[in-house]
Amino acid sequence: QQQVKQSPQSLIVQKGGISIINCAYENTAFDYFPWYQQFPGKGPALLIAIRPDVSEKKEGRFTISFNKSAKQFSLHIMDSQPGDSATYFCAARVSGGSYIPTFGRGTSLIVHP
Amino acid sequence: ETGVTQTPRHLVMGMTNKKSLKCEQHLGHNAMYWYKQSAKKPLELMFVYSLEERVENNSVPSRFSPECPNSSHLFLHLHTLQPEDSALYLCASSQEWGSGQYFGPGTRLTVT
């Protein structure tokens, strides 16, 4: 499977700041890009997702920015809160063929109060 | 509540034991997955079932044996495991051609 490269591995942000997590992919056939949020002791939860026909999608404080030409997408968490402290995974999938996603390695986010 | 339940939530087993993990989804999805999540490692896809047929097996050791009796239930049968198999085992479901995956809370497995 094609790799999805996620960075940074860990991120520390002050309360109220902006958290930014980046992912890059190689397979141009990917056409669905979800982000997952995982709290300790829990399974990952689907947070927000984007398809390549749009460059940005916003849901509350969470925004995905998508750059098709650069094959990159990023998650922005505005006004970060201590409750956002979790591990975030990006993923990519080819919906018309295999529906099996490729996951990034995860980013551990800590938001200090 | 994600609509995907897993039992047990915690399991400690010896290397010679046989146990089974159970997953049930209440979302009407037709694809189900087993993942292994170890500390400091990315999510590892183990098995995928679509419409109750196995469509992916990522070279998982034979000591792990999946079973999907219907589109709502998925099992992972375990036997003669090794200590390195200790991990969080996650079940997920999705629509075959749909959007994201929905994960259960996982089973924390410890092999002694």
Short mmCIF file of C-alpha atoms in Angstrom, two decimals:
data_model
loop_
_atom_site.label_atom_id
_atom_site.label_comp_id
_atom_site.label_asym_id
_atom_site.label_seq_id
_atom_site.Cartn_x
_atom_site.Cartn_y
_atom_site.Cartn_z
CA GLN A 1 0.00 0.00 0.00
CA GLN A 2 1.09 3.55 -0.65
CA GLN A 3 2.33 5.34 2.40
CA VAL A 4 0.80 8.42 3.97
CA LYS A 5 3.42 10.50 5.75
CA GLN A 6 2.22 12.41 8.79
CA SER A 7 4.03 15.12 10.74
CA PRO A 8 4.85 16.12 13.37
CA GLN A 9 4.97 13.02 15.53
CA SER A 10 4.12 15.12 18.59
CA LEU A 11 2.86 18.64 19.09
CA ILE A 12 2.51 20.86 22.13
CA VAL A 13 0.26 23.91 21.91
CA GLN A 14 -0.94 26.46 24.40
CA LYS A 15 -4.65 26.84 25.06
CA GLY A 16 -6.19 29.12 22.49
CA GLY A 17 -3.47 28.48 19.91
CA ILE A 18 -3.70 26.83 16.50
CA SER A 19 -2.68 23.20 16.11
CA ILE A 20 -1.54 22.15 12.63
CA ILE A 21 -0.90 18.57 11.56
CA ASN A 22 0.28 17.75 8.06
CA CYS A 23 0.00 14.71 5.82
CA ALA A 24 1.48 13.95 2.41
CA TYR A 25 0.65 11.13 0.03
CA GLU A 26 1.96 9.67 -3.22
CA ASN A 27 -0.95 7.76 -4.73
CA THR A 28 -2.91 10.17 -6.94
CA ALA A 29 -5.80 7.71 -7.00
CA PHE A 30 -6.63 8.53 -3.38
CA ASP A 31 -9.94 10.37 -3.33
CA TYR A 32 -11.08 10.40 0.27
CA PHE A 33 -9.08 11.86 3.14
CA PRO A 34 -10.43 11.39 6.69
CA TRP A 35 -8.96 12.47 9.99
CA TYR A 36 -9.44 10.48 13.17
CA GLN A 37 -9.13 11.51 16.81
CA GLN A 38 -8.16 8.97 19.45
CA PHE A 39 -8.25 9.50 23.20
CA PRO A 40 -6.31 7.18 25.53
CA GLY A 41 -8.14 3.92 26.08
CA LYS A 42 -10.59 4.58 23.24
CA GLY A 43 -10.82 3.63 19.61
CA PRO A 44 -10.21 6.24 16.89
CA ALA A 45 -13.24 8.38 16.04
CA LEU A 46 -13.91 9.88 12.63
CA LEU A 47 -13.44 13.62 13.06
CA ILE A 48 -13.68 15.25 9.64
CA ALA A 49 -13.04 14.23 6.04
CA ILE A 50 -12.52 15.82 2.64
CA ARG A 51 -12.68 14.82 -1.00
CA PRO A 52 -10.29 16.34 -3.57
CA ASP A 53 -12.95 18.39 -5.34
CA VAL A 54 -12.72 21.03 -2.59
CA SER A 55 -9.70 22.77 -1.10
CA GLU A 56 -11.04 23.32 2.38
CA LYS A 57 -13.64 21.92 4.73
CA LYS A 58 -14.54 23.37 8.10
CA GLU A 59 -16.49 21.85 10.96
CA GLY A 60 -16.52 23.97 14.06
CA ARG A 61 -12.94 24.56 15.19
CA PHE A 62 -11.59 21.85 12.88
CA THR A 63 -10.55 22.62 9.29
CA ILE A 64 -9.00 20.43 6.63
CA SER A 65 -6.92 22.18 3.98
CA PHE A 66 -6.26 20.18 0.83
CA ASN A 67 -3.61 20.89 -1.81
CA LYS A 68 -4.12 18.48 -4.70
CA SER A 69 -1.13 19.62 -6.74
CA ALA A 70 1.22 19.24 -3.79
CA LYS A 71 -0.48 16.00 -2.68
CA GLN A 72 -0.76 17.33 0.84
CA PHE A 73 -3.55 17.88 3.32
CA SER A 74 -3.57 19.27 6.80
CA LEU A 75 -5.74 19.51 9.89
CA HIS A 76 -6.04 22.84 11.65
CA ILE A 77 -7.51 23.05 15.13
CA MET A 78 -8.42 26.62 15.95
CA ASP A 79 -8.63 27.89 19.55
CA SER A 80 -7.11 24.62 20.78
CA GLN A 81 -8.42 23.40 24.12
CA PRO A 82 -7.01 20.96 26.69
CA GLY A 83 -9.86 18.61 25.76
CA ASP A 84 -8.39 18.39 22.26
CA SER A 85 -5.36 16.58 23.68
CA ALA A 86 -5.39 13.26 21.82
CA THR A 87 -3.68 11.37 19.03
CA TYR A 88 -4.73 12.38 15.53
CA PHE A 89 -4.45 10.13 12.48
CA CYS A 90 -4.79 11.12 8.87
CA ALA A 91 -5.80 8.54 6.30
CA ALA A 92 -6.34 8.24 2.57
CA ARG A 93 -8.41 5.88 0.49
CA VAL A 94 -9.38 5.00 -3.06
CA SER A 95 -13.16 4.79 -2.86
CA GLY A 96 -13.80 3.37 -6.28
CA GLY A 97 -11.49 0.42 -5.88
CA SER A 98 -10.25 -0.73 -2.54
CA TYR A 99 -12.08 0.82 0.36
CA ILE A 100 -9.18 -0.04 2.63
CA PRO A 101 -7.57 3.14 3.96
CA THR A 102 -3.91 3.87 4.46
CA PHE A 103 -3.20 5.54 7.79
CA GLY A 104 -0.52 7.97 8.86
CA ARG A 105 1.54 7.13 11.93
CA GLY A 106 -0.33 9.55 14.17
CA THR A 107 0.38 12.83 15.96
CA SER A 108 0.19 13.13 19.71
CA LEU A 109 -1.25 16.56 20.54
CA ILE A 110 -0.99 18.09 23.99
CA VAL A 111 -2.76 21.36 24.67
CA HIS A 112 -1.52 23.07 27.82
CA PRO A 113 -4.05 25.06 29.85
CA GLU B 1 -21.23 5.90 21.17
CA THR B 2 -19.95 4.84 17.75
CA GLY B 3 -22.30 1.94 17.15
CA VAL B 4 -19.46 -0.58 17.24
CA THR B 5 -19.05 -2.65 20.37
CA GLN B 6 -16.22 -4.96 21.36
CA THR B 7 -15.94 -7.58 24.09
CA PRO B 8 -14.09 -8.16 26.23
CA ARG B 9 -12.52 -4.76 26.83
CA HIS B 10 -9.53 -6.29 28.60
CA LEU B 11 -8.05 -9.77 28.27
CA VAL B 12 -5.06 -11.41 29.89
CA MET B 13 -4.13 -14.79 28.50
CA GLY B 14 -1.29 -17.24 28.71
CA MET B 15 0.61 -18.37 25.67
CA THR B 16 -1.21 -21.72 25.60
CA ASN B 17 -4.74 -20.37 26.00
CA LYS B 18 -7.45 -20.08 23.38
CA LYS B 19 -9.72 -17.06 23.48
CA SER B 20 -11.96 -15.09 21.13
CA LEU B 21 -12.59 -11.39 20.64
CA LYS B 22 -16.05 -10.29 19.57
CA CYS B 23 -17.16 -7.26 17.60
CA GLU B 24 -20.67 -6.16 16.76
CA GLN B 25 -21.76 -3.21 14.65
CA HIS B 26 -25.21 -1.63 14.73
CA LEU B 27 -24.71 0.74 11.81
CA GLY B 28 -25.90 -1.35 8.90
CA HIS B 29 -22.42 -1.37 7.37
CA ASN B 30 -21.27 -4.20 5.14
CA ALA B 31 -17.51 -4.13 5.67
CA MET B 32 -15.71 -4.97 8.90
CA TYR B 33 -12.06 -4.78 9.89
CA TRP B 34 -9.61 -5.96 12.52
CA TYR B 35 -6.65 -3.72 13.38
CA LYS B 36 -3.75 -4.16 15.77
CA GLN B 37 -2.47 -1.06 17.54
CA SER B 38 0.82 -1.29 19.41
CA ALA B 39 2.59 1.49 21.25
CA LYS B 40 4.80 3.63 19.02
CA LYS B 41 3.59 1.83 15.89
CA PRO B 42 1.05 2.77 13.22
CA LEU B 43 -2.30 1.05 12.95
CA GLU B 44 -1.81 -2.38 11.41
CA LEU B 45 -4.63 -3.75 9.27
CA MET B 46 -5.10 -7.46 9.97
CA PHE B 47 -8.26 -8.57 8.21
CA VAL B 48 -11.06 -7.08 6.14
CA TYR B 49 -14.42 -8.62 5.41
CA SER B 50 -16.86 -7.32 2.84
CA LEU B 51 -20.31 -8.82 2.66
CA GLU B 52 -19.06 -11.57 4.98
CA GLU B 53 -16.23 -12.62 2.67
CA ARG B 54 -12.60 -12.04 3.55
CA VAL B 55 -11.04 -9.66 1.05
CA GLU B 56 -7.78 -8.76 2.74
CA ASN B 57 -5.34 -10.60 4.94
CA ASN B 58 -2.16 -8.67 5.57
CA SER B 59 0.09 -11.69 6.16
CA VAL B 60 -1.16 -12.18 9.68
CA PRO B 61 0.22 -15.22 11.58
CA SER B 62 -2.08 -18.22 11.64
CA ARG B 63 -2.42 -17.98 15.42
CA PHE B 64 -4.98 -15.26 14.61
CA SER B 65 -8.11 -16.62 12.94
CA PRO B 66 -11.01 -14.35 11.93
CA GLU B 67 -14.64 -15.30 11.52
CA CYS B 68 -17.48 -13.24 10.08
CA PRO B 69 -20.78 -15.13 10.41
CA ASN B 70 -22.89 -12.18 9.19
CA SER B 71 -22.49 -8.52 8.33
CA SER B 72 -23.01 -7.40 11.94
CA HIS B 73 -20.60 -9.69 13.76
CA LEU B 74 -16.88 -10.28 13.58
CA PHE B 75 -14.71 -12.53 15.71
CA LEU B 76 -10.98 -12.91 16.16
CA HIS B 77 -9.98 -16.32 17.49
CA LEU B 78 -6.66 -16.41 19.31
CA HIS B 79 -4.47 -19.40 20.12
CA THR B 80 -0.87 -19.96 21.21
CA LEU B 81 -0.13 -16.27 21.15
CA GLN B 82 3.26 -14.69 21.83
CA PRO B 83 4.06 -11.84 24.26
CA GLU B 84 4.67 -9.54 21.28
CA ASP B 85 1.00 -9.98 20.36
CA SER B 86 0.08 -7.85 23.38
CA ALA B 87 -1.66 -4.78 21.95
CA LEU B 88 -4.96 -2.99 21.52
CA TYR B 89 -7.13 -4.84 19.00
CA LEU B 90 -9.59 -2.60 17.23
CA CYS B 91 -12.63 -3.52 15.23
CA ALA B 92 -14.09 -1.12 12.67
CA SER B 93 -16.89 -1.06 10.14
CA SER B 94 -17.74 0.97 7.06
CA GLN B 95 -20.00 1.05 4.08
CA GLU B 96 -18.26 -0.79 1.24
CA TRP B 97 -18.16 2.21 -1.05
CA GLY B 98 -18.91 4.74 1.61
CA SER B 99 -17.03 7.16 3.73
CA GLY B 100 -15.10 6.78 6.94
CA GLN B 101 -14.60 3.89 9.27
CA TYR B 102 -16.24 3.62 12.65
CA PHE B 103 -14.12 2.04 15.34
CA GLY B 104 -15.02 0.16 18.48
CA PRO B 105 -13.33 0.91 21.80
CA GLY B 106 -10.87 -1.94 21.39
CA THR B 107 -9.78 -4.94 23.42
CA ARG B 108 -6.60 -4.48 25.41
CA LEU B 109 -4.85 -7.85 25.14
CA THR B 110 -1.96 -8.89 27.36
CA VAL B 111 -0.18 -12.16 26.65
CA THR B 112 1.81 -13.50 29.58
#
